[in-house]
Coordinates of C-alpha atoms in Angstrom, one line a residue:
Chain J
M1 CA 24.2 12.1 33.0
A2 CA 23.4 15.5 30.5
N3 CA 20.8 17.1 31.0
P4 CA 17.1 15.3 30.4
M5 CA 15.7 16.2 27.7
I6 CA 12.4 13.6 28.1
E7 CA 11.1 13.3 31.8
A8 CA 8.3 11.3 32.6
I9 CA 7.8 11.4 36.9
D10 CA 5.3 8.7 38.4
V11 CA 3.0 9.2 35.2
T12 CA -0.5 7.7 35.6
K13 CA -3.2 7.8 33.0
S14 CA -6.7 6.1 33.1
F15 CA -9.3 6.0 30.9
G16 CA -12.4 5.5 32.9
D17 CA -12.0 2.5 35.0
V18 CA -8.9 1.1 33.0
T19 CA -5.3 2.5 33.9
A20 CA -3.4 2.2 30.7
L21 CA -0.5 3.7 33.1
N22 CA 0.6 3.4 36.1
G23 CA 3.3 5.5 37.7
V24 CA 5.1 5.3 35.1
S25 CA 8.9 6.9 35.3
V26 CA 10.9 7.7 32.3
V27 CA 14.2 9.9 32.1
V28 CA 16.3 10.8 28.7
P29 CA 19.3 12.4 28.5
E30 CA 19.8 14.9 25.2
G31 CA 21.3 12.7 22.5
S32 CA 20.5 9.2 23.9
I33 CA 18.1 6.5 22.6
H34 CA 15.9 5.0 25.4
G35 CA 13.6 2.0 24.1
L36 CA 10.4 1.5 25.6
L37 CA 9.5 -2.3 25.3
G38 CA 6.6 -4.2 26.2
H39 CA 3.6 -6.1 24.6
N40 CA 0.8 -4.6 22.8
G41 CA -1.4 -2.7 25.4
A42 CA 1.6 -2.2 27.8
G43 CA 1.2 1.3 27.5
K44 CA 4.1 2.5 25.6
T45 CA 1.8 4.5 23.0
T46 CA -0.4 5.7 25.8
L47 CA 3.2 7.2 27.1
V48 CA 4.5 8.7 23.7
H49 CA 1.2 10.1 23.5
I50 CA 1.4 12.0 26.5
L51 CA 4.8 13.4 26.0
S52 CA 3.7 14.3 22.5
T53 CA 1.0 16.8 24.1
L54 CA -1.9 14.3 22.5
L55 CA -2.6 13.7 25.8
E56 CA -2.8 14.6 29.5
P57 CA -1.5 12.9 32.2
T58 CA -4.0 12.0 34.8
T59 CA -0.8 12.3 37.5
G60 CA 2.2 12.8 37.4
T61 CA 4.8 14.9 35.6
A62 CA 6.1 14.9 31.9
R63 CA 8.2 17.4 30.2
I64 CA 10.3 17.8 27.6
G65 CA 13.4 19.8 27.4
G66 CA 12.5 21.0 31.4
L67 CA 9.4 22.1 30.0
D68 CA 5.9 21.0 31.4
V69 CA 3.5 18.8 28.5
S70 CA 0.7 20.3 29.8
A71 CA 1.3 23.7 30.8
D72 CA 3.4 24.7 27.9
A73 CA 2.3 22.2 25.5
Q74 CA 2.8 24.5 22.3
E75 CA 6.2 25.2 23.4
V76 CA 6.8 21.5 23.6
R77 CA 5.5 20.9 20.3
R78 CA 8.4 23.5 18.6
R79 CA 11.1 20.8 19.8
I80 CA 9.4 17.6 19.4
G81 CA 8.6 15.4 16.2
L82 CA 6.3 11.9 16.2
T83 CA 6.1 9.5 13.8
G84 CA 2.9 7.6 15.0
Q85 CA 2.7 3.7 14.7
F86 CA 0.5 4.2 11.4
A87 CA 2.2 6.3 8.8
S88 CA 0.9 10.1 9.6
V89 CA 1.6 11.4 5.9
D90 CA -1.2 12.7 3.6
E91 CA -1.3 9.7 0.9
Q92 CA -3.3 12.7 -2.0
L93 CA 0.3 14.9 -1.8
S94 CA 3.2 14.2 -3.3
G95 CA 6.1 13.5 -0.8
R96 CA 7.5 16.9 -1.6
E97 CA 4.3 18.4 -0.8
N98 CA 4.1 16.7 2.4
L99 CA 6.9 17.8 4.0
T100 CA 6.5 21.3 2.1
L101 CA 3.2 21.9 4.0
I102 CA 4.4 21.0 7.4
A103 CA 7.6 23.6 6.5
R104 CA 4.7 25.7 5.8
L105 CA 2.9 25.3 9.3
L106 CA 6.4 25.8 11.2
G107 CA 6.7 28.9 9.3
A108 CA 9.1 29.1 6.4
S109 CA 8.5 30.9 3.7
R110 CA 7.9 29.0 0.2
R111 CA 11.0 29.2 -0.8
Q112 CA 12.7 27.9 2.7
A113 CA 10.1 25.3 2.7
L114 CA 10.9 24.0 -0.4
A115 CA 15.1 23.6 -0.1
R116 CA 13.9 22.1 3.8
A117 CA 11.3 19.6 1.5
D118 CA 14.6 18.8 -0.8
E119 CA 17.0 18.4 1.9
L120 CA 14.8 15.5 3.7
L121 CA 14.2 13.7 0.5
E122 CA 17.7 13.5 -0.3
L123 CA 18.0 12.2 3.2
F124 CA 15.7 9.4 2.8
D125 CA 16.6 8.1 -0.1
L126 CA 13.1 9.6 -2.0
T127 CA 14.2 12.8 -4.3
E128 CA 13.3 10.4 -7.1
A129 CA 9.7 9.7 -5.6
A130 CA 9.7 13.6 -4.8
K131 CA 6.6 14.2 -7.2
R132 CA 4.8 11.4 -6.5
P133 CA 1.9 10.9 -4.4
A134 CA 2.5 8.9 -1.6
S135 CA 0.0 6.6 -1.8
Q136 CA 2.1 5.4 -4.1
Y137 CA 4.7 4.9 -1.9
S138 CA 5.9 1.4 -0.3
G139 CA 5.9 0.3 2.9
G140 CA 9.1 1.7 3.5
M141 CA 9.0 4.4 1.7
R142 CA 6.5 5.9 3.5
R143 CA 8.1 5.3 6.9
R144 CA 10.9 7.0 5.7
L145 CA 8.7 9.7 4.2
D146 CA 7.1 10.0 8.0
I147 CA 9.9 10.5 9.7
G148 CA 11.3 13.2 7.8
A149 CA 8.4 14.8 8.4
S150 CA 8.7 14.5 12.2
L151 CA 12.4 16.4 11.1
V152 CA 10.8 19.1 9.2
G153 CA 11.2 21.3 12.0
S154 CA 14.5 19.9 13.2
P155 CA 13.4 19.0 16.7
Q156 CA 15.4 18.6 19.9
V157 CA 13.3 15.5 20.5
I158 CA 11.8 12.7 18.4
F159 CA 9.2 10.2 19.3
L160 CA 8.9 6.8 16.9
D161 CA 6.1 4.3 18.0
E162 CA 7.3 1.4 16.7
P163 CA 8.8 2.5 13.6
T164 CA 10.1 -0.6 11.6
T165 CA 7.0 -2.6 12.2
G166 CA 6.0 -3.9 9.1
L167 CA 9.3 -3.2 7.4
D168 CA 11.1 -5.8 5.3
P169 CA 14.6 -6.0 6.9
T170 CA 16.5 -3.6 4.3
S171 CA 13.4 -1.3 4.6
R172 CA 14.5 -1.3 9.2
I173 CA 18.2 -1.5 8.9
A174 CA 17.2 1.9 7.0
V175 CA 15.5 3.3 9.2
W176 CA 17.7 1.9 12.4
E177 CA 20.7 4.5 10.5
V178 CA 18.3 7.0 10.5
I179 CA 18.0 6.5 14.3
E180 CA 21.5 6.2 15.0
R181 CA 22.1 9.2 12.6
L182 CA 19.4 11.6 14.6
A183 CA 20.9 10.5 18.0
K184 CA 24.8 11.0 17.4
D185 CA 23.8 14.5 16.0
G186 CA 22.3 15.2 19.5
V187 CA 18.5 14.7 19.4
S188 CA 17.1 12.7 22.1
V189 CA 15.0 10.0 20.5
L190 CA 11.9 7.7 22.5
L191 CA 11.4 4.5 20.4
T192 CA 8.7 2.0 21.1
T193 CA 9.4 -1.7 20.2
Q194 CA 8.1 -5.0 20.1
Y195 CA 11.5 -6.3 18.6
L196 CA 14.0 -7.0 21.3
E197 CA 16.6 -6.9 18.4
E198 CA 15.8 -3.5 17.7
A199 CA 16.5 -2.4 21.1
D200 CA 18.9 -4.0 21.9
R201 CA 21.1 -2.9 18.3
L202 CA 19.5 0.8 18.9
C203 CA 18.8 1.2 22.6
E204 CA 21.1 2.9 25.2
R205 CA 18.6 2.4 27.9
I206 CA 15.5 0.2 27.8
T207 CA 11.7 0.4 29.7
L208 CA 10.2 -2.6 29.8
L209 CA 6.2 -2.1 30.2
S210 CA 4.1 -4.5 31.3
K211 CA 0.3 -4.0 31.8
G212 CA 1.3 0.1 32.3
S213 CA 4.2 -0.4 34.6
V214 CA 8.2 -0.4 35.1
V215 CA 9.2 -4.2 35.4
A216 CA 12.4 -3.2 34.8
E217 CA 15.0 -0.2 33.4
G218 CA 18.4 -0.2 32.1
T219 CA 20.9 -0.9 29.6
P220 CA 20.2 -4.2 27.3
A221 CA 23.2 -5.5 29.2
E222 CA 22.2 -5.0 32.9
L223 CA 18.7 -6.3 31.7
K224 CA 20.3 -9.4 30.3
A225 CA 22.6 -9.9 33.2
A226 CA 19.6 -9.5 35.8
V227 CA 17.9 -12.2 34.1
G228 CA 19.8 -14.8 32.5
Q229 CA 23.2 -17.0 32.5
R230 CA 26.2 -16.8 31.0
M231 CA 26.6 -20.7 30.2
V232 CA 29.9 -21.9 29.1
T233 CA 28.5 -25.4 27.2
V234 CA 30.9 -28.2 26.8
T235 CA 31.1 -31.6 25.0
L236 CA 33.6 -33.4 26.2
A237 CA 35.2 -36.4 23.9
A238 CA 33.9 -39.3 26.1
E239 CA 31.2 -39.7 28.6
S240 CA 33.6 -41.2 30.9
E241 CA 35.4 -38.1 31.6
V242 CA 32.5 -36.4 32.9
P243 CA 33.0 -37.3 36.9
A244 CA 36.2 -36.1 36.8
A245 CA 35.3 -32.6 34.6
L246 CA 32.8 -32.1 36.7
R247 CA 35.0 -32.5 40.1
A248 CA 37.6 -30.2 38.6
L249 CA 35.0 -27.6 37.6
E250 CA 33.8 -27.8 40.9
G251 CA 37.5 -27.4 42.6
A252 CA 37.7 -24.9 40.8
G253 CA 34.8 -22.6 42.2
F254 CA 32.3 -23.3 39.3
R255 CA 28.4 -25.2 40.0
A256 CA 29.3 -27.4 37.0
T257 CA 25.8 -29.5 36.0
S258 CA 25.9 -32.4 33.6
A259 CA 23.2 -32.8 30.9
Q260 CA 20.1 -35.0 31.8
D261 CA 20.2 -36.9 29.1
S262 CA 23.7 -38.5 30.1
S263 CA 25.4 -37.8 27.3
A264 CA 29.1 -36.0 28.0
A265 CA 27.8 -32.2 28.1
L266 CA 28.2 -30.0 30.9
G267 CA 26.8 -26.5 31.4
V268 CA 28.9 -24.0 33.3
P269 CA 27.0 -21.1 34.7
V270 CA 30.0 -18.2 34.4
A271 CA 29.7 -14.8 35.6
A272 CA 31.8 -12.9 32.9
S273 CA 33.1 -14.1 29.5
A274 CA 36.8 -14.0 30.6
D275 CA 35.2 -17.1 33.1
L276 CA 35.3 -19.1 29.9
A277 CA 39.4 -19.6 29.8
A278 CA 39.5 -20.6 33.2
V279 CA 36.7 -23.1 32.2
V280 CA 38.8 -24.3 29.6
R281 CA 42.0 -24.5 31.4
T282 CA 40.6 -26.2 34.5
L283 CA 39.4 -29.1 31.6
N284 CA 42.9 -28.9 30.2
E285 CA 44.3 -30.0 33.6
A286 CA 42.0 -32.7 34.6
H287 CA 43.0 -33.6 31.3
A288 CA 39.0 -34.1 30.3
E289 CA 39.1 -33.7 26.1
I290 CA 37.2 -30.8 24.6
A291 CA 35.0 -31.9 21.7
E292 CA 32.9 -28.9 21.9
L293 CA 33.0 -25.8 23.3
G294 CA 29.9 -23.1 23.1
F295 CA 29.2 -19.6 25.3
S296 CA 25.4 -18.2 25.3
E297 CA 24.2 -14.9 26.2
P298 CA 21.0 -14.3 27.6
T299 CA 19.2 -12.9 25.3
L300 CA 16.5 -9.8 25.4
D301 CA 13.6 -12.3 24.5
D302 CA 15.0 -14.3 28.0
V303 CA 14.4 -10.7 29.8
Y304 CA 11.3 -10.0 27.9
L305 CA 9.7 -13.5 28.5
R306 CA 10.7 -14.0 32.0
L307 CA 9.8 -10.3 33.2
T308 CA 6.5 -10.1 31.1
H309 CA 5.3 -13.3 32.8
E310 CA 6.6 -12.1 36.5
S311 CA 5.1 -9.1 36.5
A312 CA 1.8 -11.3 34.8
G313 CA 1.9 -13.7 38.0
T314 CA 2.3 -16.6 35.6
P315 CA 4.9 -19.2 35.9
V316 CA 8.1 -18.4 34.3
P317 CA 8.9 -20.8 31.4
A318 CA 12.2 -22.7 32.4
Chain U
M1 CA 23.8 27.1 20.7
T2 CA 26.8 29.1 19.7
V3 CA 28.4 29.4 16.8
A4 CA 32.1 28.3 18.5
E5 CA 29.6 25.2 19.5
A6 CA 28.4 24.8 16.0
E7 CA 31.7 24.6 14.1
A8 CA 33.2 22.6 16.7
R9 CA 30.4 20.3 15.5
P10 CA 31.3 17.3 13.0
R11 CA 28.7 17.8 10.1
R12 CA 25.3 16.9 11.1
T13 CA 23.2 15.4 9.2
P14 CA 20.0 16.5 9.1
P15 CA 20.9 19.8 10.6
R16 CA 18.9 20.2 13.8
R17 CA 17.9 24.1 14.6
D18 CA 20.6 25.5 13.1
A19 CA 20.9 28.6 11.0
A20 CA 18.3 27.9 8.2
T21 CA 15.6 26.3 10.3
S22 CA 15.8 28.9 13.3
Q23 CA 15.4 31.8 10.5
W24 CA 11.9 30.4 10.2
G25 CA 9.7 32.8 12.1
T26 CA 6.3 31.4 13.2
S27 CA 3.2 31.2 10.7
G28 CA 0.5 32.9 11.6
L29 CA -3.4 31.6 11.7
F30 CA -3.2 33.2 7.9
T31 CA -0.9 30.8 6.5
Q32 CA -1.5 27.9 8.6
T33 CA -5.1 28.1 7.2
V34 CA -3.9 29.0 3.5
A35 CA -1.7 25.7 3.6
L36 CA -4.0 23.6 5.2
T37 CA -7.3 24.8 3.0
G38 CA -5.1 23.8 0.0
R39 CA -4.6 20.3 1.4
S40 CA -8.0 20.1 2.2
L41 CA -9.0 20.9 -1.4
R42 CA -6.5 18.2 -2.5
P43 CA -8.8 15.3 -2.7
Y44 CA -11.6 17.3 -4.8
M45 CA -8.9 17.9 -7.5
N46 CA -9.1 15.3 -9.5
A47 CA -11.3 15.3 -13.4
G48 CA -13.6 13.2 -12.1
V49 CA -14.4 14.7 -8.7
I50 CA -14.7 17.9 -10.6
I51 CA -16.8 16.2 -13.1
V52 CA -19.4 14.9 -11.0
T53 CA -19.2 17.9 -8.9
F54 CA -20.2 20.1 -11.7
V55 CA -22.8 17.4 -13.1
E56 CA -24.7 17.4 -9.2
P57 CA -25.9 20.8 -10.0
L58 CA -27.6 20.0 -13.3
V59 CA -28.9 16.5 -12.5
M60 CA -30.9 18.8 -9.5
L61 CA -31.9 21.5 -11.9
L62 CA -33.2 18.7 -14.4
M63 CA -34.8 16.4 -11.9
F64 CA -36.9 19.7 -10.1
A65 CA -37.9 21.4 -13.2
G66 CA -39.1 17.8 -14.4
V67 CA -40.8 17.2 -11.6
L68 CA -42.5 21.0 -10.9
K69 CA -43.3 21.6 -15.1
V70 CA -45.6 18.7 -13.7
L71 CA -47.6 21.0 -10.8
G72 CA -47.6 23.3 -13.4
E73 CA -46.7 26.3 -11.0
A74 CA -44.0 28.6 -10.0
P75 CA -43.0 27.7 -6.7
G76 CA -43.3 29.9 -3.8
M77 CA -43.7 32.7 -6.8
S78 CA -45.6 35.6 -7.5
K79 CA -46.8 34.7 -11.3
E80 CA -45.1 37.6 -12.8
M81 CA -41.9 36.0 -12.1
A82 CA -40.1 33.7 -14.3
Y83 CA -39.8 29.9 -13.3
I84 CA -36.6 29.3 -13.3
D85 CA -36.1 32.7 -10.9
G86 CA -38.0 30.8 -8.4
L87 CA -36.3 27.2 -8.9
A88 CA -32.5 28.4 -9.6
P89 CA -32.0 29.9 -5.5
A90 CA -33.7 27.1 -4.3
I91 CA -31.8 24.7 -6.0
M92 CA -28.4 27.0 -5.1
I93 CA -29.7 27.1 -0.9
I94 CA -29.9 23.3 -1.2
T95 CA -26.5 23.1 -3.0
A96 CA -24.4 25.1 -0.6
V97 CA -26.2 23.6 2.4
A98 CA -25.0 20.1 1.0
A99 CA -21.6 20.9 0.7
G100 CA -21.5 22.4 4.5
A101 CA -22.7 19.0 6.0
Q102 CA -20.0 17.7 3.3
A103 CA -17.4 19.6 5.7
G104 CA -18.9 17.2 8.9
N105 CA -17.9 14.3 6.8
G106 CA -14.8 15.9 5.2
L107 CA -13.6 16.2 9.0
I108 CA -14.8 12.3 10.1
N109 CA -12.1 11.6 7.6
D110 CA -9.6 14.1 8.3
L111 CA -9.9 12.3 12.3
R112 CA -9.0 8.9 10.8
N113 CA -6.2 10.4 8.9
E114 CA -3.1 9.9 10.8
V115 CA -2.4 13.4 9.4
I116 CA -4.1 15.2 11.9
T117 CA -2.3 13.2 14.9
R118 CA 0.7 14.7 13.3
F119 CA -0.6 18.2 13.1
H120 CA -1.4 18.3 16.5
T121 CA 1.5 18.1 17.7
L122 CA 2.8 20.5 15.8
P123 CA 2.9 24.5 17.0
I124 CA 0.3 25.7 15.3
N125 CA -3.2 26.9 16.2
R126 CA -5.8 24.1 15.9
F127 CA -8.6 26.0 14.4
S128 CA -6.7 26.8 11.5
V129 CA -7.7 22.7 10.9
L130 CA -10.9 23.8 11.4
L131 CA -11.3 26.9 9.2
A132 CA -8.7 25.4 6.4
R133 CA -12.2 22.5 6.5
S134 CA -15.0 25.0 5.8
F135 CA -13.2 26.8 3.7
A136 CA -12.1 24.1 1.2
D137 CA -16.1 22.6 1.2
A138 CA -16.6 26.4 0.7
A139 CA -14.8 26.5 -2.2
R140 CA -16.4 23.5 -3.5
S141 CA -19.5 25.2 -3.1
L142 CA -18.5 28.4 -5.3
Y143 CA -17.8 26.0 -7.7
Q144 CA -21.1 24.4 -7.5
L145 CA -22.8 27.9 -7.5
I146 CA -21.4 28.5 -10.3
S147 CA -22.1 26.0 -12.2
V148 CA -25.8 26.2 -11.3
A149 CA -26.0 30.1 -12.6
V150 CA -24.3 29.0 -15.3
L151 CA -26.2 25.5 -16.4
A152 CA -29.7 27.5 -15.2
A153 CA -28.9 30.5 -18.3
L154 CA -27.8 27.9 -20.8
I155 CA -30.7 25.4 -20.5
F156 CA -33.7 27.0 -18.5
G157 CA -32.6 30.8 -20.1
F158 CA -32.3 31.9 -16.6
A159 CA -31.7 35.8 -16.8
P160 CA -33.8 37.2 -13.9
P161 CA -34.5 41.1 -13.6
G162 CA -31.5 41.2 -11.2
G163 CA -29.2 41.1 -13.8
I164 CA -25.8 39.8 -13.6
L165 CA -25.5 41.2 -9.8
G166 CA -28.4 39.9 -8.7
V167 CA -26.9 36.9 -9.5
L168 CA -23.9 37.5 -8.2
G169 CA -25.0 38.6 -4.9
A170 CA -27.3 35.0 -5.2
I171 CA -24.2 33.3 -5.4
L172 CA -22.1 35.1 -2.8
M173 CA -25.5 34.9 -0.4
S174 CA -25.4 30.7 -0.7
L175 CA -22.3 30.3 0.1
L176 CA -22.5 32.1 3.3
V177 CA -25.7 30.4 4.3
G178 CA -23.6 26.8 2.9
W179 CA -20.5 28.3 4.8
S180 CA -22.4 29.3 8.1
M181 CA -24.6 25.8 8.1
S182 CA -21.4 24.0 8.0
W183 CA -20.1 24.9 11.5
I184 CA -23.3 23.6 12.5
F185 CA -21.4 19.5 11.0
I186 CA -17.8 20.3 11.5
M187 CA -19.2 21.0 15.1
M188 CA -21.3 17.8 15.4
A189 CA -18.3 16.0 13.7
A190 CA -15.7 17.3 16.5
L191 CA -18.3 16.3 19.0
L192 CA -19.4 12.9 17.8
R193 CA -16.3 11.7 16.2
N194 CA -18.3 9.1 14.5
G195 CA -19.6 8.9 10.9
D196 CA -22.2 6.6 11.2
V197 CA -23.9 8.6 13.5
L198 CA -23.2 11.8 11.9
R199 CA -24.7 10.7 8.5
M200 CA -27.9 9.9 10.3
I201 CA -28.1 13.4 12.2
T202 CA -27.2 15.0 9.1
T203 CA -30.0 13.5 6.9
L204 CA -32.4 13.6 9.8
L205 CA -31.3 17.6 9.8
T206 CA -30.9 18.7 6.0
F207 CA -34.0 16.8 4.4
P208 CA -37.0 18.7 6.8
L209 CA -34.5 22.0 6.8
L210 CA -34.4 21.7 2.7
F211 CA -38.0 20.3 1.5
A212 CA -40.1 21.3 4.4
S213 CA -39.6 24.9 3.1
N214 CA -40.8 27.3 0.6
A215 CA -38.1 26.0 -1.9
F216 CA -40.5 24.1 -4.4
V217 CA -44.1 24.7 -2.5
P218 CA -45.6 27.7 -1.4
P219 CA -46.4 27.3 2.2
E220 CA -49.7 28.6 1.2
S221 CA -50.4 25.7 -0.3
M222 CA -49.0 23.2 2.8
P223 CA -51.4 21.9 5.7
T224 CA -51.5 23.7 8.5
G225 CA -48.9 21.9 10.1
L226 CA -46.4 21.8 7.6
R227 CA -47.2 25.5 6.7
V228 CA -46.2 26.2 10.2
I229 CA -42.8 24.5 10.1
A230 CA -41.9 25.7 6.8
Q231 CA -42.9 29.9 7.0
G232 CA -40.9 29.0 10.6
N233 CA -37.6 27.4 9.0
P234 CA -35.5 29.4 8.5
I235 CA -34.4 28.2 4.9
S236 CA -37.6 29.8 3.7
Y237 CA -35.6 33.1 4.5
A238 CA -32.8 31.7 3.0
N239 CA -34.1 31.4 0.0
D240 CA -36.7 34.2 0.0
A241 CA -33.6 36.3 0.2
V242 CA -31.7 34.5 -2.5
R243 CA -34.3 35.1 -4.6
S244 CA -34.9 38.7 -3.8
M245 CA -31.7 39.1 -5.0
V246 CA -31.7 37.4 -8.5
A247 CA -35.2 39.4 -8.7
G248 CA -33.1 42.5 -8.1
N249 CA -35.0 43.9 -5.3
V250 CA -33.3 42.8 -1.9
T251 CA -34.1 45.0 1.1
V252 CA -31.2 45.9 3.6
T253 CA -33.2 44.4 6.3
E254 CA -33.3 41.1 4.6
L255 CA -29.4 41.9 3.5
A256 CA -28.9 42.5 6.9
T257 CA -30.7 39.9 8.8
T258 CA -29.0 36.8 6.4
V259 CA -25.5 38.4 7.4
A260 CA -26.4 38.4 11.0
V261 CA -28.1 35.3 11.2
C262 CA -25.1 33.4 9.5
L263 CA -22.8 34.9 11.7
A264 CA -24.4 34.4 14.5
L265 CA -24.7 30.6 13.4
V266 CA -20.5 30.4 12.9
C267 CA -19.7 32.6 16.4
V268 CA -21.7 29.8 18.3
C269 CA -20.2 26.5 16.5
A270 CA -17.2 27.8 15.7
P271 CA -15.8 28.2 19.4
I272 CA -17.4 24.6 20.4
S273 CA -15.6 22.9 17.4
K274 CA -12.5 24.4 18.8
R275 CA -13.0 23.5 22.2
S276 CA -13.9 19.9 21.3
F277 CA -11.6 19.4 18.5
R278 CA -8.9 16.8 19.6
V279 CA -7.3 13.7 17.9
L280 CA -7.6 11.0 20.6

């Protein structure tokens, strides 16, 4: 694994009687996109706030690039950018002024600040709106400006707290492309999301949080494999062929089931997509004519629902 | 990262901490405060606000001049002084203290603004955010104090014995009083973090301070209880000092005491504000 850039080790955070985080560990290697997935109140934002030096952990360790977020807070702040859940741009300032202000605070001269601002405005397709006050920006523009503002100091680590919540699909894709580009350039990204599609598309690894605890961790593929079954669904041409087909499949080592509604549909759980060919071959050899063939992958939704329900102690919906 | 490594990489967008950004030094408290004061001033920089800010002292001048004329007595002043020479300094102090109280509200608004959250993730001195808040409201106060002097001169022929220098001194002294008092309100905003409670306390605090004083009525004519309060009220001393300023007979002791009390106030409130200032 590349150098760990973001490390939370057994982090606990309590607010009075409420435990927001309960022994959470997350490690993000350099240049990787890591997703924090969970319901509202799962503790995603609290973890981001701890890692971005806004809150101190009650117990446990949080480090950015090896630096402790409590002991070396100011050094950590030189390395991070945070795009919070609510756009943190100054509405009274123009897009350009928002960016130059941050650059000035980070030590740029006036000229350097303007150059950096224009560079980012260009990158985020905001050049035309540069002089307009941010209050006149659309949601998508504001989000882009917000992410731009967190990149002014060219940080090594970016935190994005629900970066696409409330955006229309086009803006969402534009933000995704920005995030992918960042990771390609070696920036380590920790993003929180409620959108499984987003986590699936962007994240190399995902930590699933529920009620302040980690309920699962892994690549999107691993999580899906852990929960759901890949399934070949077959509809035969005639219902009469079903018993023979089931016998043939059983002989080939598959545990196929026929549909309850006594139609000609069969479900065949398989381990890998390569088994699809074996299922088809077996049915051909048994002279069962296939009318319809399908293959279903478990989605992250399955993972999400199952694991968060399990951790909540409620029965898992079928 | 070495040059070779940087060159070996494909063109990167957006550039990471490379030649361009690593040349940036670190900004100091001064740069940060200047940049943030500009930001805090922005809401005051529109035509509507500028006009209202100018009219506020005008309304106060006309109102109190009218009310006090009925009483037929120059407030808290010796008979030989012009009536407006006693009134204008009192209005100056009221204006400056009101602007100082506004700094507390300003900080509460800032706390609701997520921009402040971003500032807290930057490697800056957080005290600059508070300094900027106090300076922005001091700048607004300066503008109002100048308008008090100008309007008093234009409408009431305010031309005190202290002359231009006396008036300038009065403006600066009021500014100092208002600015130092703004730290009380910044401190309370940082501690309370609740706009409604802050506004209640602000009203509770400013009204007795401003009006149970020698601003409009000489304490000698007050009932005993109120008189004791008015005579001990620090605002009465501020009024006296500013009145001496416009009268051109301010003493070194008076000047030194005012400055010392103001600075002492800042020295107590600013560190507490700094320590309690957080966003979460």
